Coordinates of C-alpha atoms and ligand atoms in Angstrom, one line a residue:
X7 CA -20.7 10.9 13.4
X8 CA -18.2 13.0 11.4
X9 CA -16.1 11.3 8.7
X10 CA -12.7 9.8 9.5
X11 CA -10.1 12.4 8.9
X12 CA -6.4 11.7 8.4
X13 CA -4.5 13.0 11.4
X14 CA -1.4 14.8 10.0
X15 CA 1.5 14.4 12.5
X16 CA 3.8 17.4 13.3
X17 CA 6.7 16.1 11.3
X18 CA 4.9 17.1 8.1
X19 CA 6.1 20.7 7.3
X20 CA 4.4 23.7 5.7
X21 CA 6.0 22.7 2.4
X22 CA 4.4 19.2 2.7
X23 CA 1.0 20.8 3.3
X24 CA 1.3 23.1 0.3
X25 CA 2.3 20.1 -1.8
X26 CA -0.6 18.0 -0.5
X27 CA -3.0 20.8 -1.4
X28 CA -1.6 20.9 -5.0
X29 CA -1.9 17.1 -5.4
X30 CA -5.5 17.3 -4.0
X31 CA -6.4 20.0 -6.7
X32 CA -4.8 17.8 -9.4
X33 CA -6.8 14.8 -8.3
X34 CA -10.1 16.8 -8.0
X35 CA -9.7 18.4 -11.4
X36 CA -8.1 15.7 -13.5
X37 CA -9.0 12.4 -12.0
X38 CA -12.0 12.3 -9.7
X39 CA -14.7 13.4 -12.2
X40 CA -13.6 10.7 -14.7
X41 CA -12.5 7.9 -12.4
X42 CA -15.6 5.7 -12.8
X43 CA -15.8 6.2 -16.6
X44 CA -12.1 5.3 -16.9
X45 CA -12.6 2.2 -14.8
X46 CA -15.4 1.0 -17.0
X47 CA -13.3 1.7 -20.1
X48 CA -10.4 -0.2 -18.5
X49 CA -8.0 2.6 -19.4
X50 CA -7.4 6.3 -19.0
X51 CA -6.1 9.0 -21.4
X52 CA -2.4 8.9 -22.0
X53 CA -2.1 12.7 -21.6
X54 CA -2.7 12.2 -17.8
X55 CA 1.0 11.3 -17.7
X56 CA 2.1 14.5 -19.2
X57 CA -0.3 16.5 -17.0
X58 CA 1.2 14.8 -13.9
X59 CA 4.7 15.3 -15.3
X60 CA 4.1 19.0 -15.9
X61 CA 3.1 19.4 -12.3
X62 CA 6.3 17.6 -11.1
X63 CA 4.4 14.6 -9.6
X64 CA 6.3 12.0 -11.6
X65 CA 9.7 13.4 -10.7
X66 CA 9.3 13.2 -6.9
X67 CA 12.4 11.5 -5.5
X68 CA 14.4 11.5 -8.7
X69 CA 17.5 13.6 -9.3
X70 CA 17.0 17.2 -10.5
X71 CA 19.5 16.8 -13.4
X72 CA 17.1 14.4 -15.1
X73 CA 13.9 16.3 -14.4
X74 CA 13.2 15.1 -10.9
X75 CA 12.8 16.8 -7.5
X76 CA 14.9 15.5 -4.7
X77 CA 12.7 15.6 -1.7
X78 CA 12.0 13.4 1.4
X79 CA 10.0 10.2 1.3
X80 CA 6.9 11.9 2.7
X81 CA 6.2 13.7 -0.6
X82 CA 5.8 10.3 -2.3
X83 CA 3.5 9.1 0.4
X84 CA 1.4 12.3 0.0
X85 CA 1.1 11.5 -3.7
X86 CA 0.1 7.9 -2.9
X87 CA -2.4 9.0 -0.3
X88 CA -4.1 11.7 -2.4
X89 CA -4.4 9.5 -5.5
X90 CA -5.9 6.7 -3.4
X91 CA -8.3 9.0 -1.5
X92 CA -10.7 9.1 -4.5
X93 CA -10.6 5.2 -4.7
X94 CA -9.1 5.3 -8.1
X95 CA -6.4 2.7 -7.4
X96 CA -6.1 1.5 -10.9
X97 CA -5.4 4.9 -12.3
X98 CA -2.8 5.5 -9.6
X99 CA -1.1 2.1 -10.2
X100 CA -0.5 2.7 -13.9
X101 CA 0.1 6.5 -13.7
X102 CA 2.9 5.9 -11.2
X103 CA 4.3 2.6 -12.6
X104 CA 7.6 4.5 -13.1
X105 CA 8.0 4.5 -9.3
X106 CA 8.8 0.8 -9.6
X107 CA 10.2 0.7 -13.1
X108 CA 12.6 3.6 -12.9
X109 CA 14.4 3.5 -9.5
X110 CA 16.8 0.8 -10.8
X111 CA 17.7 3.3 -13.7
X112 CA 18.3 6.0 -11.1
X113 CA 20.1 3.7 -8.6
X114 CA 22.3 1.5 -10.8
X115 CA 22.0 2.8 -14.4
X116 CA 25.0 4.5 -16.1
X117 CA 25.0 8.1 -17.2
X118 CA 24.0 7.3 -20.8
X119 CA 21.0 5.2 -19.6
X120 CA 19.8 7.9 -17.2
X121 CA 20.0 10.6 -19.9
X122 CA 18.3 8.4 -22.4
X123 CA 15.3 7.3 -20.3
X124 CA 14.7 9.4 -17.1
X125 CA 13.9 12.8 -18.5
X126 CA 11.2 11.5 -20.9
X127 CA 9.7 9.2 -18.2
X128 CA 9.6 12.0 -15.6
X129 CA 8.0 14.4 -18.0
X130 CA 5.3 11.8 -18.8
X131 CA 6.3 11.4 -22.4
X132 CA 7.3 7.8 -21.9
X133 CA 5.9 5.1 -19.7
X134 CA 8.1 2.9 -17.5
X135 CA 7.2 -0.6 -16.2
X136 CA 8.9 -3.1 -14.0
X137 CA 8.7 -6.8 -15.0
X138 CA 9.7 -9.3 -12.3
X139 CA 6.7 -11.6 -11.7
X140 CA 6.4 -14.8 -13.7
X141 CA 3.5 -17.2 -14.1
X142 CA 5.3 -19.7 -11.8
X143 CA 5.5 -17.2 -8.9
X144 CA 6.1 -13.6 -7.8
X145 CA 7.2 -13.6 -4.1
X146 CA 10.2 -15.9 -4.8
X147 CA 12.1 -13.4 -6.9
X148 CA 15.4 -15.3 -6.5
X149 CA 14.0 -18.2 -8.4
X150 CA 12.8 -16.4 -11.5
X151 CA 13.2 -18.3 -14.8
X152 CA 13.3 -15.9 -17.7
X153 CA 16.7 -16.3 -19.2
X154 CA 19.1 -13.8 -20.9
X155 CA 22.1 -15.4 -22.6
X156 CA 24.9 -13.2 -23.8
X157 CA 26.2 -13.4 -27.4
X158 CA 28.8 -10.8 -28.1
X159 CA 27.1 -7.4 -28.0
X160 CA 23.6 -8.5 -27.1
X161 CA 21.5 -10.8 -24.9
X162 CA 18.9 -13.2 -26.1
X163 CA 15.9 -13.2 -23.7
X164 CA 13.4 -16.0 -23.4
X165 CA 10.5 -16.3 -20.9
X166 CA 7.2 -14.9 -19.7
X167 CA 6.3 -12.2 -17.2
X168 CA 2.8 -11.7 -15.8
X169 CA 0.7 -9.2 -13.8
X170 CA 2.9 -6.4 -15.2
X171 CA 1.5 -2.9 -14.5
X172 CA 1.6 -0.6 -17.6
X173 CA 2.3 -3.9 -19.4
X174 CA 0.5 -3.0 -22.6
X175 CA 1.5 0.6 -23.2
X176 CA 4.9 1.1 -21.5
X177 CA 7.7 2.3 -23.7
X178 CA 10.5 0.8 -21.7
X179 CA 10.5 -2.2 -19.4
X180 CA 12.9 -2.9 -16.6
X181 CA 13.0 -6.7 -16.8
X182 CA 14.5 -9.1 -14.3
X183 CA 16.3 -12.0 -16.1
X184 CA 18.5 -14.9 -15.2
X185 CA 22.0 -14.4 -16.6
X186 CA 23.8 -16.7 -14.1
X187 CA 23.4 -19.6 -11.7
X188 CA 20.3 -20.5 -9.8
X189 CA 19.3 -18.2 -6.9
X190 CA 19.7 -14.5 -6.2
X191 CA 23.2 -14.2 -7.5
X192 CA 22.3 -15.1 -11.0
X193 CA 19.8 -12.3 -11.7
X194 CA 20.3 -9.2 -13.9
X195 CA 18.1 -6.2 -15.0
X196 CA 17.7 -5.3 -18.6
X197 CA 16.0 -2.3 -20.1
X198 CA 13.9 -3.6 -23.0
X199 CA 12.2 -1.2 -25.4
X200 CA 8.6 -1.9 -26.4
X201 CA 9.4 -2.4 -30.1
X202 CA 12.2 -4.9 -29.7
X203 CA 11.7 -7.9 -32.0
X204 CA 10.6 -11.0 -30.2
X205 CA 8.7 -9.1 -27.5
X206 CA 4.9 -9.5 -27.4
X207 CA 2.2 -8.8 -24.8
X208 CA -1.4 -9.5 -24.0
X209 CA -3.8 -7.7 -21.7
X210 CA -5.2 -9.2 -18.5
X211 CA -8.6 -8.8 -16.9
X212 CA -8.8 -8.1 -13.2
X213 CA -11.4 -8.1 -10.4
X214 CA -10.5 -4.5 -9.5
X215 CA -8.2 -1.7 -10.5
X216 CA -9.9 -1.9 -14.0
X217 CA -8.4 1.3 -15.3
X218 CA -4.9 -0.1 -14.7
X219 CA -3.1 -1.6 -17.7
X220 CA -2.0 -5.1 -16.6
X221 CA -0.4 -7.5 -19.0
X222 CA 1.5 -10.7 -19.6
X223 CA 4.8 -10.3 -21.5
X224 CA 6.4 -12.9 -23.8
X225 CA 10.0 -12.9 -24.8
X226 CA 10.8 -15.2 -27.6
X227 CA 14.5 -15.0 -28.7
X228 CA 14.3 -11.3 -28.0
X229 CA 17.6 -9.6 -28.8
X230 CA 18.5 -6.9 -26.4
X231 CA 21.7 -4.8 -26.7
X232 CA 24.2 -5.6 -24.0
X233 CA 24.4 -1.8 -23.4
X234 CA 20.9 -2.1 -21.9
X235 CA 22.2 -4.0 -18.9
X236 CA 21.4 -2.0 -15.7
X237 CA 24.3 -2.1 -13.2
X238 CA 26.5 -5.2 -12.9
X239 CA 25.6 -8.6 -14.4
X240 CA 24.2 -11.0 -11.8
X241 CA 23.7 -8.2 -9.2
X242 CA 20.1 -7.4 -10.3
X243 CA 18.5 -8.9 -7.2
X244 CA 20.2 -6.4 -5.0
X245 CA 19.1 -3.6 -7.3
X246 CA 15.5 -4.8 -7.1
X247 CA 15.6 -5.0 -3.3
X248 CA 16.8 -1.4 -3.1
X249 CA 13.4 -0.2 -4.1
X250 CA 11.2 -2.9 -2.4
X251 CA 10.9 -1.1 1.0
X252 CA 9.9 2.3 -0.4
X253 CA 7.5 0.4 -2.8
X254 CA 5.9 -1.3 0.3
X255 CA 5.5 2.1 2.0
X256 CA 3.9 3.6 -1.1
X257 CA 1.5 0.6 -1.3
X258 CA 0.7 1.0 2.5
X259 CA 0.0 4.7 2.1
X260 CA -2.3 4.1 -0.8
X261 CA -4.1 1.2 0.8
X262 CA -4.7 3.1 4.1
X263 CA -6.0 6.2 2.2
X264 CA -8.3 4.0 0.2
X265 CA -9.6 2.3 3.4
X266 CA -10.3 5.7 4.9
X267 CA -12.3 6.7 1.7
X268 CA -14.2 3.4 1.9
X269 CA -14.9 3.9 5.6
X270 CA -16.3 7.4 4.9
X271 CA -18.6 6.0 2.2
X272 CA -19.8 3.2 4.5
X273 CA -20.4 5.7 7.3
X274 CA -22.4 8.0 5.1
X275 CA -24.5 5.0 3.9
X276 CA -25.0 3.8 7.5
X277 CA -26.2 7.3 8.5
X278 CA -28.6 7.6 5.5
X279 CA -30.0 4.1 5.4
X280 CA -33.1 3.6 7.6
X281 CA -34.0 0.1 8.8
X282 CA -36.7 -0.7 11.2
X283 CA -37.3 3.0 11.8
X284 CA -33.7 4.0 12.6
X285 CA -30.5 4.8 10.6
X286 CA -28.2 1.8 10.5
X287 CA -25.6 3.9 12.2
X288 CA -27.7 3.8 15.4
X289 CA -27.7 0.0 15.7
X290 CA -25.2 -1.1 18.3
X291 CA -23.6 -3.9 16.3
X292 CA -23.1 -1.5 13.3
X293 CA -21.6 1.2 15.6
X294 CA -19.2 -1.4 17.1
X295 CA -18.1 -2.4 13.6
X296 CA -17.6 1.2 12.5
X297 CA -15.5 1.9 15.6
X298 CA -13.3 -1.2 15.0
X299 CA -12.8 -0.2 11.4
X300 CA -11.8 3.3 12.4
X301 CA -9.4 2.0 15.0
X302 CA -7.6 -0.3 12.6
X303 CA -7.3 2.4 10.0
X304 CA -5.9 4.9 12.5
X305 CA -3.5 2.3 13.9
X306 CA -2.2 1.5 10.4
X307 CA -1.8 5.2 9.7
X308 CA 0.3 5.6 12.9
X309 CA 2.6 2.7 11.8
X310 CA 3.0 4.4 8.4
X311 CA 3.9 7.7 10.1
X312 CA 6.6 6.0 12.0
X313 CA 8.4 5.3 8.6
X314 CA 10.2 8.7 9.0
Ligands
FAD28 C1 -2.8 -5.7 -9.9 C2 -1.4 -6.3 -9.9 C3 -0.3 -5.5 -10.4 C4 1.0 -6.1 -10.4 N1 2.0 -5.4 -10.9 C5 3.2 -5.9 -11.0 C6 4.3 -5.3 -11.8 O1 4.1 -4.1 -12.3 N2 5.5 -5.9 -11.9 C7 5.7 -7.2 -11.3 O2 6.8 -7.7 -11.5 N3 4.7 -7.8 -10.6 C8 3.5 -7.2 -10.5 N4 2.5 -7.9 -9.8 C9 2.7 -9.2 -9.2 C10 2.9 -9.2 -7.7 O3 4.1 -8.6 -7.4 C11 2.8 -10.6 -7.3 O4 1.5 -11.0 -7.5 C12 3.3 -10.9 -6.0 O5 4.7 -10.7 -6.0 C13 3.0 -12.3 -5.5 O6 3.3 -13.2 -6.4 P1 2.3 -14.3 -6.9 O7 1.0 -13.7 -7.3 O8 3.0 -15.2 -7.9 O9 2.0 -15.2 -5.6 P2 3.0 -16.3 -5.0 O10 4.3 -15.8 -4.9 O11 2.7 -17.6 -5.7 O12 2.3 -16.4 -3.6 C14 1.1 -17.1 -3.4 C15 0.7 -17.0 -1.9 O13 1.7 -17.6 -1.1 C16 2.1 -16.7 -0.1 N5 3.5 -16.9 0.2 C17 4.5 -16.6 -0.7 N6 5.7 -16.9 -0.1 C18 5.4 -17.3 1.1 C19 6.2 -17.8 2.2 N7 7.6 -17.8 2.1 N8 5.6 -18.2 3.4 C20 4.2 -18.1 3.5 N9 3.4 -17.7 2.5 C21 4.0 -17.3 1.3 C22 1.8 -15.3 -0.6 O14 1.5 -14.4 0.4 C23 0.5 -15.6 -1.4 O15 -0.6 -15.5 -0.6 C24 1.2 -7.3 -9.8 C25 0.1 -8.0 -9.2 C26 -1.1 -7.5 -9.3 C27 -2.2 -8.4 -8.7

């Protein structure tokens, strides 16, 4: 049986194909040979960010004036797929953490904030993270508890965030805080620089994605300039939601591509492994299982392709 190939539907253009080939080369040269070593080391070299930035991979979907490339959503999905195709999800998660940390800067930040942060993030010189989840819960964003109380020209932030990707080594964190009443209309977004007094972090171990930098963040009377407020006070929930849909598509593209890579490894194993005189792949139960897996991967891919 041949491996499971990704069917590329006709709405992908020649430009998409050229771009995909470029990302595949980057992954083959700069990531695949080192992926296992970096997973064992639970990190990867920081210069991977600048290499990805030089190629324009970090700027996809961001405005050209700040170093980005304004293209359609499928370019982002291609990056997600090709990074995941070598089963290096941890590297991809941290390398691309700006795709969740920086859209609020692009979408609701003011000119000064965009100029200060976006060019250095999109070039890979600075790392951007998004901090929403708290130890008490992640899905229920509207009930987050970290507080930011305004005193004249600054906010005082208190609380804890957890499971934060690029949590240890990010330079700037987009942090969801409570500035108002309970519920979704009391949430704001603050940009918090890593060296701000009262801001500490500790690394977390994970079952997978070892190369990804995941941390718990602690804010203890952390003073953040009021000028670091992103958008309008108490309108942060809406700013967060603006990016959740494309984030979900990005995750779906990565998960499906990783499933396909796992499937092809399983298939290869089933064809090589001889049991009771025959390759596993010739046993009927195993063949059924493989077909069902391929069906589900192809069905999920078809759903993804309808996101256009
Ligand atoms: C590797 C990793 C990286 C992450 N990176 C980041 C990051 O960079 N920034 C960040 O802010 N967060 C990050 N997260 C956190 C992630 O967004 C949360 O884990 C997620 O939002 C779920 O929150 P939770 O873990 O608190 O689970 P909970 O919200 O407590 O949910 C627990 C369970 O209940 C289910 N559930 C929740 N609500 C409902 C409902 N209404 N009805 C039925 N079932 C429900 C959930 O599906 C889940 O199975 C990361 C998590 C991981 C594992």
